[in-house]
mmCIF file of C-alpha atoms and ligand atoms in Angstrom:
data_model
loop_
_atom_site.group_PDB
_atom_site.id
_atom_site.type_symbol
_atom_site.label_atom_id
_atom_site.label_comp_id
_atom_site.label_asym_id
_atom_site.label_seq_id
_atom_site.Cartn_x
_atom_site.Cartn_y
_atom_site.Cartn_z
ATOM 1 C CA UNK T 507 56.316 -15.844 1.088
ATOM 2 C CA UNK T 508 57.940 -16.223 4.499
ATOM 3 C CA UNK T 509 58.628 -13.172 6.594
ATOM 4 C CA UNK T 510 60.477 -14.891 9.417
ATOM 5 C CA UNK T 511 63.850 -13.438 8.447
ATOM 6 C CA UNK T 512 62.508 -10.103 7.206
ATOM 7 C CA UNK T 513 61.302 -6.985 8.965
ATOM 8 C CA UNK T 514 57.730 -7.338 10.207
ATOM 9 C CA UNK T 515 55.176 -6.312 7.580
ATOM 10 C CA UNK T 516 52.976 -4.647 10.179
ATOM 11 C CA UNK T 517 54.526 -2.253 12.670
ATOM 12 C CA UNK T 518 53.513 -2.289 16.319
ATOM 13 C CA UNK T 519 52.085 1.214 15.857
ATOM 14 C CA UNK T 520 49.793 0.046 13.035
ATOM 15 C CA UNK T 521 48.656 -3.003 15.028
ATOM 16 C CA UNK T 522 47.826 -0.728 17.965
ATOM 17 C CA UNK T 523 46.014 1.761 15.723
ATOM 18 C CA UNK T 524 43.794 -1.015 14.327
ATOM 19 C CA UNK T 525 42.997 -2.254 17.832
ATOM 20 C CA UNK T 526 42.217 1.332 18.934
ATOM 21 C CA UNK T 527 39.646 1.721 16.146
ATOM 22 C CA UNK T 528 38.171 -1.748 16.859
ATOM 23 C CA UNK T 529 37.504 -0.629 20.431
ATOM 24 C CA UNK T 530 36.305 2.784 19.242
ATOM 25 C CA UNK T 531 33.761 0.990 17.036
ATOM 26 C CA UNK T 532 32.299 -0.625 20.166
ATOM 27 C CA UNK T 533 32.392 2.648 22.148
ATOM 28 C CA UNK T 534 30.663 4.457 19.270
ATOM 29 C CA UNK T 535 27.915 1.806 19.175
ATOM 30 C CA UNK T 536 28.875 0.582 15.703
ATOM 31 C CA UNK T 537 29.784 -2.962 16.777
ATOM 32 C CA UNK T 538 29.540 -5.266 19.760
ATOM 33 C CA UNK T 539 30.912 -8.644 20.813
ATOM 34 C CA UNK T 540 33.023 -10.011 17.887
ATOM 35 C CA UNK T 541 31.125 -8.231 15.116
ATOM 36 C CA UNK T 542 32.758 -6.219 12.367
ATOM 37 C CA UNK T 543 36.374 -6.145 11.222
ATOM 38 C CA UNK T 544 39.088 -3.740 10.114
ATOM 39 C CA UNK T 545 41.966 -3.932 7.633
ATOM 40 C CA UNK T 546 44.730 -1.608 6.407
ATOM 41 C CA UNK T 547 46.820 -1.887 3.233
ATOM 42 C CA UNK T 548 50.591 -2.349 3.679
ATOM 43 C CA UNK T 549 53.504 -2.100 1.223
ATOM 44 C CA UNK T 550 56.989 -3.518 1.785
ATOM 45 C CA UNK T 551 60.286 -2.019 0.548
ATOM 46 C CA UNK T 552 60.744 -5.273 -1.412
ATOM 47 C CA UNK T 553 57.516 -4.877 -3.393
ATOM 48 C CA UNK T 554 55.352 -6.849 -0.972
ATOM 49 C CA UNK T 555 51.716 -5.790 -1.118
ATOM 50 C CA UNK T 556 49.121 -6.970 1.329
ATOM 51 C CA UNK T 557 46.861 -6.014 4.185
ATOM 52 C CA UNK T 558 46.786 -6.213 7.969
ATOM 53 C CA UNK T 559 43.425 -7.551 9.144
ATOM 54 C CA UNK T 560 41.737 -8.354 12.441
ATOM 55 C CA UNK T 561 41.437 -12.014 13.502
ATOM 56 C CA UNK T 562 38.214 -14.011 13.285
ATOM 57 C CA UNK T 563 36.008 -14.565 16.330
ATOM 58 C CA UNK T 564 38.022 -12.636 18.942
ATOM 59 C CA UNK T 565 36.234 -10.174 21.252
ATOM 60 C CA UNK T 566 37.685 -6.685 20.941
ATOM 61 C CA UNK T 567 38.217 -6.391 24.690
ATOM 62 C CA UNK T 568 40.328 -9.567 24.570
ATOM 63 C CA UNK T 569 42.194 -8.702 21.343
ATOM 64 C CA UNK T 570 45.916 -7.823 21.356
ATOM 65 C CA UNK T 571 48.063 -6.011 18.772
ATOM 66 C CA UNK T 572 49.938 -9.262 18.016
ATOM 67 C CA UNK T 573 46.639 -10.972 17.094
ATOM 68 C CA UNK T 574 46.449 -8.963 13.823
ATOM 69 C CA UNK T 575 47.275 -10.943 10.678
ATOM 70 C CA UNK T 576 49.274 -9.861 7.657
ATOM 71 C CA UNK T 577 47.924 -11.371 4.444
ATOM 72 C CA UNK T 578 49.182 -10.980 0.876
ATOM 73 C CA UNK T 579 46.816 -9.908 -1.901
ATOM 74 C CA UNK T 580 46.183 -13.580 -2.772
ATOM 75 C CA UNK T 581 44.938 -14.217 0.748
ATOM 76 C CA UNK T 582 47.977 -16.101 2.100
ATOM 77 C CA UNK T 583 48.759 -15.382 5.749
ATOM 78 C CA UNK T 584 52.375 -14.200 6.074
ATOM 79 C CA UNK T 585 52.280 -13.075 9.724
ATOM 80 C CA UNK T 586 50.076 -14.188 12.601
ATOM 81 C CA UNK T 587 48.877 -17.360 14.276
ATOM 82 C CA UNK T 588 45.105 -16.852 14.377
ATOM 83 C CA UNK T 589 42.593 -17.157 11.543
ATOM 84 C CA UNK T 590 41.914 -13.920 9.630
ATOM 85 C CA UNK T 591 38.429 -12.424 9.603
ATOM 86 C CA UNK T 592 35.974 -14.543 7.598
ATOM 87 C CA UNK T 593 35.374 -11.518 5.362
ATOM 88 C CA UNK T 594 39.019 -11.429 4.206
ATOM 89 C CA UNK T 595 38.097 -12.262 0.545
ATOM 90 C CA UNK T 596 35.619 -9.361 0.571
ATOM 91 C CA UNK T 597 38.244 -6.906 1.850
ATOM 92 C CA UNK T 598 40.730 -8.115 -0.788
ATOM 93 C CA UNK T 599 38.170 -7.645 -3.574
ATOM 94 C CA UNK T 600 37.638 -4.024 -2.499
ATOM 95 C CA UNK T 601 41.411 -3.316 -2.373
ATOM 96 C CA UNK T 602 41.845 -4.868 -5.832
ATOM 97 C CA UNK T 603 39.176 -2.677 -7.379
ATOM 98 C CA UNK T 604 40.185 0.612 -5.749
ATOM 99 C CA UNK T 605 43.933 1.417 -5.551
ATOM 100 C CA UNK T 606 43.007 4.586 -3.604
ATOM 101 C CA UNK T 607 41.552 2.539 -0.736
ATOM 102 C CA UNK T 608 44.067 2.216 2.116
ATOM 103 C CA UNK T 609 41.737 1.012 4.887
ATOM 104 C CA UNK T 610 38.408 -0.769 5.352
ATOM 105 C CA UNK T 611 36.071 -0.672 8.357
ATOM 106 C CA UNK T 612 33.143 -3.115 8.504
ATOM 107 C CA UNK T 613 30.466 -2.397 11.103
ATOM 108 C CA UNK T 614 27.027 -3.762 11.970
ATOM 109 C CA UNK T 615 25.384 -0.635 13.354
ATOM 110 C CA UNK T 616 21.668 -0.343 14.066
ATOM 111 C CA UNK T 617 20.257 2.339 11.749
ATOM 112 C CA UNK T 618 22.383 1.236 8.793
ATOM 113 C CA UNK T 619 20.798 -2.153 9.353
ATOM 114 C CA UNK T 620 17.280 -0.739 9.742
ATOM 115 C CA UNK T 621 17.506 0.904 6.305
ATOM 116 C CA UNK T 622 19.393 -2.089 4.887
ATOM 117 C CA UNK T 623 16.657 -4.471 6.025
ATOM 118 C CA UNK T 624 14.154 -2.194 4.265
ATOM 119 C CA UNK T 625 16.323 -2.205 1.127
ATOM 120 C CA UNK T 626 16.482 1.596 1.343
ATOM 121 C CA UNK T 627 19.497 3.468 -0.069
ATOM 122 C CA UNK T 628 21.073 5.831 2.475
ATOM 123 C CA UNK T 629 20.754 9.304 0.985
ATOM 124 C CA UNK T 630 22.933 12.028 2.527
ATOM 125 C CA UNK T 631 21.028 14.384 4.803
ATOM 126 C CA UNK T 632 24.022 15.423 6.958
ATOM 127 C CA UNK T 633 27.139 17.368 5.961
ATOM 128 C CA UNK T 634 29.546 14.852 7.507
ATOM 129 C CA UNK T 635 28.007 12.011 5.537
ATOM 130 C CA UNK T 636 28.165 13.799 2.196
ATOM 131 C CA UNK T 637 31.741 14.973 2.817
ATOM 132 C CA UNK T 638 33.119 11.581 3.811
ATOM 133 C CA UNK T 639 30.886 8.957 2.156
ATOM 134 C CA UNK T 640 30.553 11.315 -0.849
ATOM 135 C CA UNK T 641 27.155 10.203 -2.031
ATOM 136 C CA UNK T 642 24.133 7.983 -1.535
ATOM 137 C CA UNK T 643 25.219 4.644 -0.078
ATOM 138 C CA UNK T 644 23.747 1.763 -2.116
ATOM 139 C CA UNK T 645 22.285 -1.400 -0.575
ATOM 140 C CA UNK T 646 23.381 -4.827 -1.761
ATOM 141 C CA UNK T 647 20.598 -7.425 -1.449
ATOM 142 C CA UNK T 648 21.229 -10.030 1.240
ATOM 143 C CA UNK T 649 23.609 -12.867 0.565
ATOM 144 C CA UNK T 650 26.221 -14.660 2.639
ATOM 145 C CA UNK T 651 29.265 -12.425 2.825
ATOM 146 C CA UNK T 652 32.429 -14.486 3.019
ATOM 147 C CA UNK T 653 33.298 -15.284 -0.598
ATOM 148 C CA UNK T 654 35.275 -13.400 -3.235
ATOM 149 C CA UNK T 655 32.273 -13.211 -5.606
ATOM 150 C CA UNK T 656 30.322 -11.364 -2.933
ATOM 151 C CA UNK T 657 33.321 -9.054 -2.525
ATOM 152 C CA UNK T 658 33.498 -8.297 -6.242
ATOM 153 C CA UNK T 659 29.787 -7.486 -6.373
ATOM 154 C CA UNK T 660 30.074 -5.360 -3.219
ATOM 155 C CA UNK T 661 33.016 -3.398 -4.678
ATOM 156 C CA UNK T 662 31.234 -2.988 -8.020
ATOM 157 C CA UNK T 663 28.067 -1.688 -6.375
ATOM 158 C CA UNK T 664 30.060 0.788 -4.247
ATOM 159 C CA UNK T 665 31.823 1.977 -7.393
ATOM 160 C CA UNK T 666 34.756 4.350 -7.660
ATOM 161 C CA UNK T 667 33.334 7.565 -6.217
ATOM 162 C CA UNK T 668 31.421 6.569 -3.071
ATOM 163 C CA UNK T 669 33.143 5.344 0.113
ATOM 164 C CA UNK T 670 30.587 2.932 1.568
ATOM 165 C CA UNK T 671 28.156 0.146 0.729
ATOM 166 C CA UNK T 672 25.403 -1.454 2.831
ATOM 167 C CA UNK T 673 25.034 -5.224 2.908
ATOM 168 C CA UNK T 674 21.313 -5.755 3.530
ATOM 169 C CA UNK T 675 20.484 -7.656 6.735
ATOM 170 C CA UNK T 676 24.122 -7.499 7.823
ATOM 171 C CA UNK T 677 25.996 -4.190 7.988
ATOM 172 C CA UNK T 678 28.217 -1.583 6.352
ATOM 173 C CA UNK T 679 31.586 -1.616 4.595
ATOM 174 C CA UNK T 680 33.356 1.769 4.653
ATOM 175 C CA UNK T 681 36.630 2.652 2.917
ATOM 176 C CA UNK T 682 39.122 5.504 3.126
ATOM 177 C CA UNK T 683 42.556 6.756 2.162
ATOM 178 C CA UNK T 684 43.460 6.164 5.838
ATOM 179 C CA UNK T 685 42.013 4.171 8.723
ATOM 180 C CA UNK T 686 41.018 7.414 10.428
ATOM 181 C CA UNK T 687 38.974 8.447 7.374
ATOM 182 C CA UNK T 688 37.401 5.000 6.818
ATOM 183 C CA UNK T 689 36.280 5.101 10.461
ATOM 184 C CA UNK T 690 34.862 8.626 9.979
ATOM 185 C CA UNK T 691 32.822 7.259 7.052
ATOM 186 C CA UNK T 692 31.383 4.431 9.189
ATOM 187 C CA UNK T 693 30.429 6.876 11.970
ATOM 188 C CA UNK T 694 28.978 9.412 9.529
ATOM 189 C CA UNK T 695 26.838 6.866 7.661
ATOM 190 C CA UNK T 696 25.330 5.476 10.883
ATOM 191 C CA UNK T 697 24.561 8.954 12.241
ATOM 192 C CA UNK T 698 23.047 9.916 8.865
ATOM 193 C CA UNK T 699 20.992 6.698 8.701
ATOM 194 C CA UNK T 700 19.468 7.457 12.105
ATOM 195 C CA UNK T 701 18.583 11.065 11.192
ATOM 196 C CA UNK T 702 17.263 10.002 7.766
ATOM 197 C CA UNK T 703 15.058 7.311 9.325
ATOM 198 C CA UNK T 704 13.428 9.790 11.727
ATOM 199 C CA UNK T 705 13.306 12.712 9.273
ATOM 200 C CA UNK T 706 11.448 10.638 6.679
ATOM 201 C CA UNK T 707 8.800 9.792 9.241
ATOM 202 C CA UNK T 708 8.380 13.473 10.130
ATOM 203 C CA UNK T 709 8.344 14.877 6.603
ATOM 204 C CA UNK T 710 10.477 15.199 3.487
ATOM 205 C CA UNK T 711 14.154 15.738 4.343
ATOM 206 C CA UNK T 712 16.503 17.772 2.148
ATOM 207 C CA UNK T 713 18.974 15.448 0.413
ATOM 208 C CA UNK T 714 22.538 16.743 -0.066
ATOM 209 C CA UNK T 715 24.606 16.085 -3.202
ATOM 210 C CA UNK T 716 28.385 16.030 -2.975
ATOM 211 C CA UNK T 717 28.906 17.658 -6.370
ATOM 212 C CA UNK T 718 26.633 20.584 -5.470
ATOM 213 C CA UNK T 719 28.272 21.452 -2.162
ATOM 214 C CA UNK T 720 30.372 24.583 -2.494
ATOM 215 C CA UNK T 721 33.384 24.071 -0.236
ATOM 216 C CA UNK T 722 35.210 27.426 0.146
ATOM 217 C CA UNK T 723 38.832 27.445 -1.024
ATOM 218 C CA UNK T 724 41.133 26.376 1.809
ATOM 219 C CA UNK T 725 38.259 25.482 4.162
ATOM 220 C CA UNK T 726 39.032 22.878 6.839
ATOM 221 C CA UNK T 727 36.565 19.994 6.870
ATOM 222 C CA UNK T 728 34.643 19.243 10.062
HETATM 223 ZN ZN1 ZN P 1176 29.807 -8.747 9.521
#
């Protein structure tokens, strides 16, 4: 599909929002250099369905809004001159499985990777984590992460109710109904992984369960 004579699939505002969260991921210590990637689902008035995704191998401090790529759900680039992130097939597999997912944030943060390297599931010990990730985050055993099969297994392991999955010896994939919420999940899981790591060495931490948290009617979430 060519978009040369159509309206752009990705607005300038969306491109800038993605770049903002890329740089936030570095500021928050979730990524550095060219690590990690972000994508957001887009729909066109003409039935087009696809995603906007960050380019491959571009440092965030040198990345521009126009470097983002628009890709259809079959993986064809319809806007952009650079190569999409190498994990494009993995993002697409997650969007295919979960129609509720509108954005994906992949990070390579330290304590997620400490527990991932140990093969240890990230149980919720913090309120933010249980509210946004919604449950224990499973760990997928190490394998190279750029093919669609990996993506299908990653999406299957994450399932339909939890919003994150750890790739052992690599990093985290977090999803949300918006980019803001997917980013909150990535931040919450890393913070939780750090507290869990230390708490387990000091004693036996209390594990929270999403279904057992009584959220008062009308309460605003933190
Ligand atoms: Zn990665």
